[in-house]
Each structure stands twice: as structure tokens, then as C-alpha cells.
Amino acid sequence: CIRLVAGACLVRQISAYGDVCPGSSAGGYSGLLLRHGTMGRAKRPGSLRGRGLGAARGDLLGSPCRSCQVNLDLERELARLLADDGIGHDLLGLMVAAGGGLSANDLAELAGVSAWEVRHVLRAAPGRTFTSRSAHGQAPVYVLAHEELQQAAATWLGEPSLSAYRARLHAWAERYSTLRWPDTAPEYLLRGYHRLLRAISDIPRMTDLTADRARQDRMRGSTGGDAAALSEISAVQGLVLPQERQMWR
């Protein structure tokens, strides 16, 4: 069940399995709840079963809530990227699977295209679909501008597709591990990748990544200390130790 919040007046709830979304008065495959202060009315669009992404996009764009036009524009762009058979779909899938934090060069390497093509696609999107941020003197990294868009994209992509994109990230990390984490190692693999592994509870990969001495040295060179590596060790211990205690009971 996803919630796409558009301004202060629109909450759209979609259930991919036909059940009633929690807190919604509308059931089936999609429900639309319009809120106006403390009063509201519900509208229930037709079933999405068998109608494909085009029908879902039509439901997303059919809201009478005109004051939410900016947010609907973002939903329209999200639908366009999801329907894109080319680089746009790949970039969206990689960003959602990674949880954000990939630079244009990272996305280019993962998608097998040029960094110019990546920037072109991201710049062509409406200004509030993606956002970039810079930290630690590194290149800007990109994320979806709103958590609701991230959740919606994850739901529409589906777990099989997200698993395939995560497999690309795993292979990418393994490649840099084989290279012994050179100076050109992506910042995401030194920071965000461990958080991804923790989010999906991939303890074997977390353990191997955390215990990689070459990566620890690269992180020390990047941050000037061992705080990041120690934090990762604590995170692994927090997941592994309870399991070991359970095994010995």
C-alpha cells in the first residue's frame, strides 16, 4: 500500500493486491481520499487489474484537486520514467534500489552510459522530481525529491525488479573490493551501501564488507578517522549477537 501525498489536500492510496488500504474508506485496487479541512469525501476509481501502467497513470492524473498541480506533475514524471524502456527507467530503478546517494558518475557506471546522458535525463525531469546534495567535498548525489515518490516508485517497480537492480549494486561493490578499494572507489560504496545492506538485513554481505581491511583503510583516508568503520562494526554486532544468543538458548 502506498500513499502519495500531494500538498495538503490529496492522499492517494493504492493496494496492489486488491485489499483495503489501512485508514482508507475506499477498497479495491485504488482509492482516492480528498481532504478539505476536517471534512472529506471518497472517490473510488476503477480496478487497475490488467490495465497496466498506462491505466495507473491515468488514475494518478485524474484527480480534480487542481491546487495540487505541482505534485501531480511529479507523479506524471514518475509515471513517465517507469514507462521508459531506456535509460530513464534504469536510473529510477537504481536510485530507488540504492536508497539514494548515487552520483551521476555512479549512475553512469551502473547503467553503462555516459555521465552526460545521466545528467541530461535528470535535468529534463521537473525541478522537484529529483534533488541533489553535496557533502564531504564530494560530487553531488541524487535522490528522489520526496519520500512518497520513493515509496511509490518502489511499489510500482516491484520486488523482482528491485532485486535485479540491487544485484547490480552488489556486483559493483564486489568489483571494487577485488580492486582493493582504490582512490577512485565511489563514495556510495564507502557510506550508503552498508546502510542498504542493513535495510535489507543482508548480514553475510554486511559482515564481509565491514571486515574488509582495504575498505577500512580507504574509509580512514576519506574521513580522516575510524568512526565510520566502528559504527559499521557496531551495526553488524547489533544484528548478529541477538541471533547468536537465540541459537544458544
Tab-separated table of C-alpha atoms in Angstrom:
chain	number	residue	atom	x	y	z
A	1	CYS	CA	0.000	0.000	0.000
A	2	ILE	CA	1.461	3.360	-0.928
A	3	ARG	CA	0.476	6.885	-0.085
A	4	LEU	CA	1.151	9.700	-2.466
A	5	VAL	CA	0.655	12.935	-0.589
A	6	ALA	CA	0.017	15.921	-2.822
A	7	GLY	CA	0.153	19.177	-0.880
A	8	ALA	CA	-2.354	19.351	1.960
A	9	CYS	CA	-5.417	18.159	0.116
A	10	LEU	CA	-4.760	14.859	-1.623
A	11	VAL	CA	-3.910	11.424	-0.312
A	12	ARG	CA	-3.956	8.611	-2.842
A	13	GLN	CA	-3.756	5.060	-1.589
A	14	ILE	CA	-3.149	2.132	-3.920
A	15	SER	CA	-3.185	-1.527	-2.970
A	16	ALA	CA	-1.541	-3.844	-5.472
A	17	TYR	CA	-3.400	-6.847	-4.090
A	18	GLY	CA	-6.951	-5.636	-4.051
A	19	ASP	CA	-7.268	-5.254	-0.292
A	20	VAL	CA	-8.365	-2.158	1.573
A	21	CYS	CA	-5.551	0.193	2.446
A	22	PRO	CA	-5.320	0.909	6.192
A	23	GLY	CA	-7.166	4.077	7.069
A	24	SER	CA	-8.922	4.340	3.720
A	25	SER	CA	-12.645	4.243	3.116
A	26	ALA	CA	-12.014	3.033	-0.427
A	27	GLY	CA	-11.018	-0.534	-1.277
A	28	GLY	CA	-10.046	-2.469	-4.399
A	29	TYR	CA	-7.010	-1.572	-6.403
A	30	SER	CA	-7.061	2.127	-5.873
A	31	GLY	CA	-8.743	4.591	-3.603
A	32	LEU	CA	-8.790	8.340	-3.609
A	33	LEU	CA	-9.351	10.345	-0.470
A	34	LEU	CA	-9.818	14.071	-0.804
A	35	ARG	CA	-9.338	16.027	2.363
A	36	HIS	CA	-10.709	19.525	2.895
A	37	GLY	CA	-10.074	20.527	6.474
A	38	THR	CA	-11.885	18.040	8.733
A	39	MET	CA	-14.479	17.135	6.095
A	40	GLY	CA	-13.916	14.894	3.126
A	41	ARG	CA	-15.421	12.619	0.531
A	42	ALA	CA	-14.083	9.464	-1.060
A	43	LYS	CA	-13.912	8.582	-4.714
A	44	ARG	CA	-13.079	5.094	-5.901
A	45	PRO	CA	-11.579	4.790	-9.381
A	46	GLY	CA	-11.971	1.557	-11.334
A	47	SER	CA	-9.847	-1.516	-10.824
A	48	LEU	CA	-6.245	-1.443	-12.029
A	49	ARG	CA	-6.116	-5.205	-12.591
A	50	GLY	CA	-4.973	-5.974	-16.100
A	51	ARG	CA	-4.924	-2.344	-17.129
A	52	GLY	CA	-1.170	-1.812	-16.924
A	53	LEU	CA	0.912	1.235	-16.116
A	54	GLY	CA	-0.948	3.444	-18.570
A	55	ALA	CA	-4.187	2.926	-16.676
A	56	ALA	CA	-2.436	3.503	-13.361
A	57	ARG	CA	-1.006	6.712	-14.737
A	58	GLY	CA	-4.466	7.780	-15.841
A	59	ASP	CA	-5.822	7.235	-12.329
A	60	LEU	CA	-2.909	9.183	-10.888
A	61	LEU	CA	-3.564	12.117	-13.156
A	62	GLY	CA	-7.349	12.133	-12.920
A	63	SER	CA	-7.650	13.992	-9.646
A	64	PRO	CA	-9.954	17.020	-9.512
A	65	CYS	CA	-7.646	18.584	-6.922
A	66	ARG	CA	-6.347	21.401	-9.119
A	67	SER	CA	-4.436	23.089	-6.317
A	68	CYS	CA	-2.118	20.089	-6.237
A	69	GLN	CA	-0.883	20.568	-9.815
A	70	VAL	CA	2.803	20.674	-8.890
A	71	ASN	CA	2.565	17.343	-7.092
A	72	LEU	CA	0.590	15.821	-9.926
A	73	ASP	CA	3.328	16.953	-12.301
A	74	LEU	CA	5.788	14.993	-10.169
A	75	GLU	CA	3.557	11.930	-10.321
A	76	ARG	CA	3.321	12.349	-14.105
A	77	GLU	CA	7.104	12.428	-14.375
A	78	LEU	CA	7.406	9.374	-12.142
A	79	ALA	CA	4.953	7.508	-14.388
A	80	ARG	CA	6.923	8.607	-17.478
A	81	LEU	CA	10.184	7.266	-16.034
A	82	LEU	CA	8.544	3.994	-15.032
A	83	ALA	CA	7.188	3.574	-18.574
A	84	ASP	CA	10.540	4.462	-20.167
A	85	ASP	CA	12.152	1.476	-21.877
A	86	GLY	CA	15.534	3.180	-21.883
A	87	ILE	CA	17.874	4.958	-19.515
A	88	GLY	CA	15.157	6.756	-17.532
A	89	HIS	CA	13.711	3.532	-16.142
A	90	ASP	CA	17.197	2.236	-15.275
A	91	LEU	CA	18.182	5.430	-13.477
A	92	LEU	CA	14.983	5.409	-11.460
A	93	GLY	CA	15.376	1.733	-10.575
A	94	LEU	CA	18.972	2.168	-9.477
A	95	MET	CA	18.191	5.232	-7.375
A	96	VAL	CA	15.270	3.530	-5.651
A	97	ALA	CA	17.188	0.279	-5.062
A	98	ALA	CA	20.192	2.146	-3.668
A	99	GLY	CA	18.079	4.329	-1.411
A	100	GLY	CA	19.610	7.437	-2.986
A	101	GLY	CA	23.117	8.759	-2.694
A	102	LEU	CA	24.438	7.888	-6.172
A	103	SER	CA	26.339	10.477	-8.185
A	104	ALA	CA	25.986	10.998	-11.927
A	105	ASN	CA	29.231	9.071	-12.454
A	106	ASP	CA	27.971	6.233	-10.240
A	107	LEU	CA	24.723	6.005	-12.199
A	108	ALA	CA	26.610	6.145	-15.490
A	109	GLU	CA	28.881	3.283	-14.456
A	110	LEU	CA	25.970	1.176	-13.227
A	111	ALA	CA	23.749	1.877	-16.243
A	112	GLY	CA	26.512	1.582	-18.828
A	113	VAL	CA	26.004	5.066	-20.258
A	114	SER	CA	27.839	8.375	-20.122
A	115	ALA	CA	27.590	10.779	-17.204
A	116	TRP	CA	26.351	13.394	-19.702
A	117	GLU	CA	23.367	11.186	-20.584
A	118	VAL	CA	22.572	10.735	-16.897
A	119	ARG	CA	22.662	14.477	-16.229
A	120	HIS	CA	20.542	15.127	-19.310
A	121	VAL	CA	17.778	12.785	-18.088
A	122	LEU	CA	17.864	14.165	-14.549
A	123	ARG	CA	17.838	17.778	-15.734
A	124	ALA	CA	14.965	17.083	-18.129
A	125	ALA	CA	12.748	15.987	-15.234
A	126	PRO	CA	10.627	18.613	-13.459
A	127	GLY	CA	12.742	20.536	-10.986
A	128	ARG	CA	11.281	18.883	-7.891
A	129	THR	CA	11.293	15.248	-9.097
A	130	PHE	CA	14.943	14.753	-8.194
A	131	THR	CA	17.138	16.670	-5.844
A	132	SER	CA	20.894	16.681	-5.393
A	133	ARG	CA	23.076	17.293	-2.407
A	134	SER	CA	26.787	17.581	-1.764
A	135	ALA	CA	28.696	16.579	1.333
A	136	HIS	CA	32.253	15.941	2.429
A	137	GLY	CA	33.585	17.783	-0.616
A	138	GLN	CA	32.292	15.045	-2.919
A	139	ALA	CA	30.378	15.211	-6.195
A	140	PRO	CA	26.627	15.888	-5.889
A	141	VAL	CA	24.474	12.803	-5.328
A	142	TYR	CA	20.884	12.364	-6.444
A	143	VAL	CA	17.724	11.225	-4.665
A	144	LEU	CA	14.013	11.393	-5.372
A	145	ALA	CA	12.738	14.664	-4.025
A	146	HIS	CA	10.041	13.213	-1.765
A	147	GLU	CA	9.740	10.064	0.341
A	148	GLU	CA	6.273	9.489	-1.123
A	149	LEU	CA	7.768	9.326	-4.621
A	150	GLN	CA	10.410	6.864	-3.384
A	151	GLN	CA	7.716	4.635	-1.886
A	152	ALA	CA	5.525	4.855	-4.975
A	153	ALA	CA	8.389	4.002	-7.332
A	154	ALA	CA	9.417	1.040	-5.154
A	155	THR	CA	5.852	-0.296	-5.209
A	156	TRP	CA	5.439	0.138	-8.960
A	157	LEU	CA	8.838	-1.343	-9.784
A	158	GLY	CA	8.119	-4.412	-7.645
A	159	GLU	CA	10.464	-6.612	-5.653
A	160	PRO	CA	11.762	-8.729	-8.573
A	161	SER	CA	12.879	-5.602	-10.424
A	162	LEU	CA	14.369	-4.037	-7.299
A	163	SER	CA	16.255	-7.261	-6.563
A	164	ALA	CA	17.751	-7.137	-10.053
A	165	TYR	CA	18.907	-3.560	-9.515
A	166	ARG	CA	20.322	-4.465	-6.102
A	167	ALA	CA	22.228	-7.286	-7.802
A	168	ARG	CA	23.936	-4.649	-9.948
A	169	LEU	CA	24.916	-2.769	-6.806
A	170	HIS	CA	26.287	-5.942	-5.216
A	171	ALA	CA	28.362	-6.752	-8.320
A	172	TRP	CA	29.592	-3.157	-8.371
A	173	ALA	CA	30.751	-3.404	-4.756
A	174	GLU	CA	32.427	-6.748	-5.387
A	175	ARG	CA	34.312	-5.268	-8.335
A	176	TYR	CA	35.803	-2.501	-6.183
A	177	SER	CA	36.589	-4.994	-3.447
A	178	THR	CA	38.535	-7.048	-5.986
A	179	LEU	CA	40.422	-3.857	-6.912
A	180	ARG	CA	41.272	-3.376	-3.199
A	181	TRP	CA	39.283	-0.141	-2.921
A	182	PRO	CA	41.379	2.326	-4.938
A	183	ASP	CA	41.182	6.099	-4.513
A	184	THR	CA	38.526	6.151	-7.229
A	185	ALA	CA	36.139	3.970	-5.197
A	186	PRO	CA	32.646	5.533	-5.239
A	187	GLU	CA	31.622	7.370	-2.090
A	188	TYR	CA	28.345	5.460	-2.041
A	189	LEU	CA	30.192	2.183	-1.531
A	190	LEU	CA	32.027	3.693	1.441
A	191	ARG	CA	28.854	5.050	3.091
A	192	GLY	CA	25.428	4.354	1.645
A	193	TYR	CA	25.914	0.740	0.552
A	194	HIS	CA	26.325	-0.517	4.114
A	195	ARG	CA	23.051	1.200	5.070
A	196	LEU	CA	21.340	-0.534	2.155
A	197	LEU	CA	22.599	-3.936	3.325
A	198	ARG	CA	21.365	-3.186	6.810
A	199	ALA	CA	17.945	-2.115	5.498
A	200	ILE	CA	17.500	-5.420	3.647
A	201	SER	CA	19.093	-7.444	6.505
A	202	ASP	CA	21.818	-8.907	4.278
A	203	ILE	CA	24.034	-9.916	7.191
A	204	PRO	CA	26.574	-12.002	5.199
A	205	ARG	CA	27.357	-9.124	2.850
A	206	MET	CA	27.336	-6.638	5.744
A	207	THR	CA	29.854	-8.760	7.621
A	208	ASP	CA	32.168	-9.189	4.649
A	209	LEU	CA	32.006	-5.515	3.779
A	210	THR	CA	32.663	-4.377	7.347
A	211	ALA	CA	35.597	-6.783	7.788
A	212	ASP	CA	37.300	-5.715	4.545
A	213	ARG	CA	40.569	-4.172	5.762
A	214	ALA	CA	41.319	-2.474	2.454
A	215	ARG	CA	37.947	-0.741	2.594
A	216	GLN	CA	38.568	0.287	6.198
A	217	ASP	CA	41.838	1.904	5.099
A	218	ARG	CA	40.055	3.702	2.238
A	219	MET	CA	37.367	4.965	4.628
A	220	ARG	CA	40.035	6.203	7.024
A	221	GLY	CA	41.679	8.086	4.186
A	222	SER	CA	38.339	9.561	3.137
A	223	THR	CA	37.093	10.607	6.577
A	224	GLY	CA	40.334	11.083	8.497
A	225	GLY	CA	39.350	8.643	11.228
A	226	ASP	CA	37.847	5.294	12.180
A	227	ALA	CA	34.435	6.491	13.395
A	228	ALA	CA	32.601	5.323	10.260
A	229	ALA	CA	34.187	1.861	10.357
A	230	LEU	CA	33.455	1.487	14.076
A	231	SER	CA	29.850	2.494	13.511
A	232	GLU	CA	29.502	-0.218	10.875
A	233	ILE	CA	31.036	-2.799	13.224
A	234	SER	CA	28.515	-1.841	15.912
A	235	ALA	CA	25.674	-2.159	13.403
A	236	VAL	CA	26.751	-5.686	12.440
A	237	GLN	CA	27.121	-6.685	16.077
A	238	GLY	CA	23.652	-5.365	16.781
A	239	LEU	CA	22.221	-7.768	14.200
A	240	VAL	CA	24.459	-10.797	14.721
A	241	LEU	CA	24.703	-11.030	18.522
A	242	PRO	CA	20.940	-11.369	19.164
A	243	GLN	CA	20.804	-14.200	16.613
A	244	GLU	CA	23.706	-15.984	18.303
A	245	ARG	CA	22.070	-15.652	21.705
A	246	GLN	CA	18.874	-17.078	20.264
A	247	MET	CA	20.757	-20.038	18.825
A	248	TRP	CA	22.303	-20.933	22.211
A	249	ARG	CA	19.042	-20.833	24.148
